[in-house]
CSV table of C-alpha atoms and ligand atoms in Angstrom, one decimal:
chain,number,residue,atom,x,y,z
Q,1,MET,CA,7.7,14.9,10.7
Q,2,ALA,CA,3.9,15.1,10.2
Q,3,ILE,CA,1.0,12.9,10.0
Q,4,ARG,CA,-0.6,13.1,6.5
Q,5,ASP,CA,-4.3,12.5,5.6
Q,6,ILE,CA,-5.0,9.1,4.2
Q,7,LEU,CA,-7.3,9.0,1.2
Q,8,VAL,CA,-10.4,6.8,1.7
Q,9,TYR,CA,-11.9,4.6,-1.0
Q,10,PRO,CA,-13.7,5.3,-3.4
Q,11,ASP,CA,-11.6,8.6,-3.6
Q,12,LYS,CA,-10.6,8.9,-7.2
Q,13,ARG,CA,-7.1,10.0,-6.2
Q,14,LEU,CA,-6.4,6.4,-5.2
Q,15,ARG,CA,-6.5,5.7,-9.0
Q,16,GLN,CA,-3.4,7.8,-9.6
Q,17,GLN,CA,-0.5,6.1,-11.4
Q,18,ALA,CA,2.6,6.7,-9.3
Q,19,LYS,CA,5.8,7.8,-11.1
Q,20,PRO,CA,9.3,6.4,-10.3
Q,21,VAL,CA,11.4,8.4,-7.9
Q,22,THR,CA,14.3,10.0,-9.7
Q,23,GLU,CA,15.7,12.3,-7.1
Q,24,PHE,CA,16.9,10.8,-3.8
Q,25,ASN,CA,16.9,14.1,-1.9
Q,26,GLU,CA,15.7,15.7,1.4
Q,27,GLU,CA,12.1,15.9,0.0
Q,28,LEU,CA,12.1,12.1,-0.3
Q,29,THR,CA,13.5,11.6,3.2
Q,30,THR,CA,10.7,13.9,4.6
Q,31,LEU,CA,8.0,12.0,2.6
Q,32,VAL,CA,9.2,8.7,3.9
Q,33,ALA,CA,9.4,10.0,7.5
Q,34,ASP,CA,5.9,11.4,7.2
Q,35,MET,CA,4.6,8.2,5.7
Q,36,ALA,CA,6.1,6.1,8.5
Q,37,GLU,CA,4.6,8.4,11.2
Q,38,THR,CA,1.2,8.2,9.4
Q,39,MET,CA,1.4,4.4,9.1
Q,40,TYR,CA,2.3,3.9,12.8
Q,41,ALA,CA,-0.3,6.4,14.0
Q,42,ALA,CA,-3.1,4.8,12.0
Q,43,PRO,CA,-2.0,2.0,13.0
Q,44,GLY,CA,-1.2,0.0,9.9
Q,45,ILE,CA,1.4,-2.4,8.5
Q,46,GLY,CA,1.9,-0.8,5.2
Q,47,LEU,CA,1.3,2.5,3.3
Q,48,ALA,CA,1.9,3.6,-0.3
Q,49,ALA,CA,2.6,7.2,-1.2
Q,50,VAL,CA,-0.5,7.3,-3.4
Q,51,GLN,CA,-2.6,6.8,-0.2
Q,52,VAL,CA,-1.4,10.2,1.1
Q,53,ASP,CA,-2.0,11.8,-2.4
Q,54,VAL,CA,1.7,11.7,-3.5
Q,55,PRO,CA,1.9,9.9,-6.9
Q,56,LEU,CA,5.5,8.6,-6.4
Q,57,ARG,CA,6.6,5.0,-6.2
Q,58,VAL,CA,7.3,4.9,-2.4
Q,59,VAL,CA,6.1,2.3,0.1
Q,60,VAL,CA,6.7,2.0,3.9
Q,61,MET,CA,6.0,-1.2,5.9
Q,62,ASP,CA,6.4,-2.7,9.3
Q,63,LEU,CA,5.4,-6.3,9.7
Q,64,SER,CA,7.0,-6.7,13.2
Q,65,ASP,CA,4.9,-7.3,16.4
Q,66,GLU,CA,7.2,-4.8,18.2
Q,67,ARG,CA,6.6,-2.1,15.5
Q,68,ASP,CA,10.3,-1.3,15.4
Q,69,SER,CA,11.3,-2.7,12.0
Q,70,LEU,CA,10.5,-0.1,9.4
Q,71,ARG,CA,11.0,-1.2,5.8
Q,72,VAL,CA,11.2,1.3,3.0
Q,73,PHE,CA,10.8,0.4,-0.7
Q,74,ILE,CA,11.5,3.0,-3.3
Q,75,ASN,CA,10.6,2.1,-6.9
Q,76,PRO,CA,9.6,-1.5,-5.9
Q,77,GLU,CA,9.3,-4.0,-8.7
Q,78,ILE,CA,7.8,-7.5,-8.3
Q,79,GLU,CA,8.6,-10.6,-10.2
Q,80,PRO,CA,6.1,-13.4,-9.5
Q,81,LEU,CA,8.0,-16.7,-8.8
Q,82,GLU,CA,5.6,-19.5,-7.8
Q,83,GLY,CA,2.5,-20.6,-6.1
Q,84,THR,CA,-0.6,-18.8,-4.9
Q,85,GLN,CA,-1.8,-17.9,-1.4
Q,86,GLU,CA,-5.0,-16.4,0.1
Q,87,TYR,CA,-4.9,-13.8,2.8
Q,88,ASP,CA,-7.6,-11.8,4.6
Q,89,GLU,CA,-6.5,-8.3,3.5
Q,90,GLY,CA,-7.3,-4.9,4.9
Q,91,CYS,CA,-6.2,-1.4,4.0
Q,92,LEU,CA,-5.9,1.9,5.7
Q,93,SER,CA,-7.8,3.4,2.7
Q,94,VAL,CA,-10.7,1.0,3.2
Q,95,PRO,CA,-11.2,1.2,7.0
Q,96,GLY,CA,-13.1,-1.6,8.6
Q,97,VAL,CA,-13.2,-3.8,5.6
Q,98,PHE,CA,-11.4,-7.2,5.3
Q,99,ALA,CA,-11.7,-9.6,2.4
Q,100,THR,CA,-9.8,-12.7,1.2
Q,101,VAL,CA,-7.6,-12.0,-1.9
Q,102,GLU,CA,-5.6,-14.5,-3.8
Q,103,ARG,CA,-1.9,-13.4,-4.5
Q,104,VAL,CA,1.2,-15.0,-5.8
Q,105,GLU,CA,2.9,-16.9,-3.0
Q,106,ARG,CA,6.6,-16.3,-3.8
Q,107,VAL,CA,8.0,-13.2,-5.4
Q,108,ARG,CA,11.3,-11.4,-6.1
Q,109,ILE,CA,11.3,-7.8,-5.0
Q,110,ARG,CA,13.7,-5.2,-6.6
Q,111,TYR,CA,13.8,-1.8,-4.9
Q,112,ARG,CA,15.9,1.1,-3.8
Q,113,ASP,CA,16.4,2.7,-0.3
Q,114,VAL,CA,16.1,6.4,0.4
Q,115,GLU,CA,19.7,6.9,-0.7
Q,116,GLY,CA,19.1,5.2,-4.0
Q,117,ASN,CA,21.0,2.0,-3.3
Q,118,ALA,CA,19.5,-1.0,-5.2
Q,119,TYR,CA,18.5,-4.2,-3.4
Q,120,GLU,CA,16.9,-7.5,-4.4
Q,121,GLU,CA,15.3,-10.1,-2.2
Q,122,GLU,CA,12.8,-13.0,-2.4
Q,123,ALA,CA,9.7,-13.0,-0.2
Q,124,ASP,CA,6.8,-15.2,0.7
Q,125,GLY,CA,4.1,-15.1,3.4
Q,126,LEU,CA,3.0,-11.7,4.7
Q,127,LEU,CA,5.8,-9.7,3.2
Q,128,SER,CA,4.9,-11.1,-0.2
Q,129,VAL,CA,1.2,-10.3,0.3
Q,130,CYS,CA,1.9,-6.9,1.6
Q,131,ILE,CA,4.3,-5.8,-1.1
Q,132,GLN,CA,1.9,-7.0,-3.8
Q,133,HIS,CA,-0.9,-5.0,-2.1
Q,134,GLU,CA,1.3,-1.8,-1.8
Q,135,VAL,CA,2.6,-2.0,-5.4
Q,136,ASP,CA,-1.1,-2.3,-6.5
Q,137,HIS,CA,-1.6,1.1,-4.8
Q,138,LEU,CA,1.2,2.6,-6.9
Q,139,ASP,CA,-0.6,1.3,-10.0
Q,140,GLY,CA,-3.9,2.9,-8.9
Q,141,LYS,CA,-5.4,-0.4,-7.7
Q,142,VAL,CA,-7.1,-1.2,-4.4
Q,143,PHE,CA,-7.7,-4.7,-3.0
Q,144,VAL,CA,-11.4,-4.1,-3.3
Q,145,ASP,CA,-10.9,-4.3,-7.1
Q,146,TYR,CA,-10.4,-8.1,-6.7
Q,147,LEU,CA,-13.9,-8.6,-5.1
Q,148,SER,CA,-17.1,-9.3,-7.0
Q,149,ARG,CA,-19.0,-6.3,-8.4
Q,150,MET,CA,-21.6,-6.8,-5.7
Q,151,LYS,CA,-19.1,-6.7,-2.9
Q,152,GLN,CA,-17.4,-3.7,-4.4
Q,153,ASP,CA,-20.7,-1.8,-4.4
Q,154,ARG,CA,-21.4,-2.8,-0.8
Q,155,VAL,CA,-18.0,-1.5,0.3
Q,156,ARG,CA,-18.4,1.7,-1.7
Q,157,ARG,CA,-21.9,2.4,-0.2
Q,158,LYS,CA,-20.7,1.6,3.4
Q,159,LEU,CA,-17.7,4.0,3.2
Q,160,LEU,CA,-19.6,6.8,1.4
Q,161,LYS,CA,-22.3,6.6,4.1
Q,162,GLU,CA,-19.6,6.7,6.9
Q,163,LEU,CA,-18.0,9.7,5.1
Q,164,LYS,CA,-21.4,11.6,5.1
Q,165,GLN,CA,-21.9,10.8,8.7
Q,166,ALA,CA,-18.5,12.1,9.6
Q,167,GLN,CA,-19.1,15.3,7.6
Q,168,ALA,CA,-22.4,15.8,9.3
Q,169,ALA,CA,-21.0,15.3,12.8
L,201,NI,NI1,-3.8,-0.6,1.2
């Protein structure tokens, strides 16, 4: 296993459209293990493969307080069911920035595991928010896109400035 570099907004590679996984092989198992290690080390509650510059539809997540309940979603698809909810979202690719985003409250998730077995479940609350946030990544979207143009500019300037400072250090 290895920790991979997480792309930071406004890196253009975060705009990649991820392709569905078609081969459930050792390469996929390694990717998932690396993504989990990267997410736990960050630390974060969710990570999409696009964020480590791999344009495949793979998401890892752990919403537990104990950090011992890894969820893996391969080729996740979301069907909106009902309601709306607001949540103060953050993202490992947008460090130090949190903003309220409106999402669908209840969704149905269809996905596969690393072996290719298909599953379906309904979700609300944090799982619903998180899977919508991660599937956005797979479609080249970041939660910052939901903010006003002015706020987006502010976030972009802040992170570019931090990047320059880090490079100068
Ligand atoms: Ni994110």
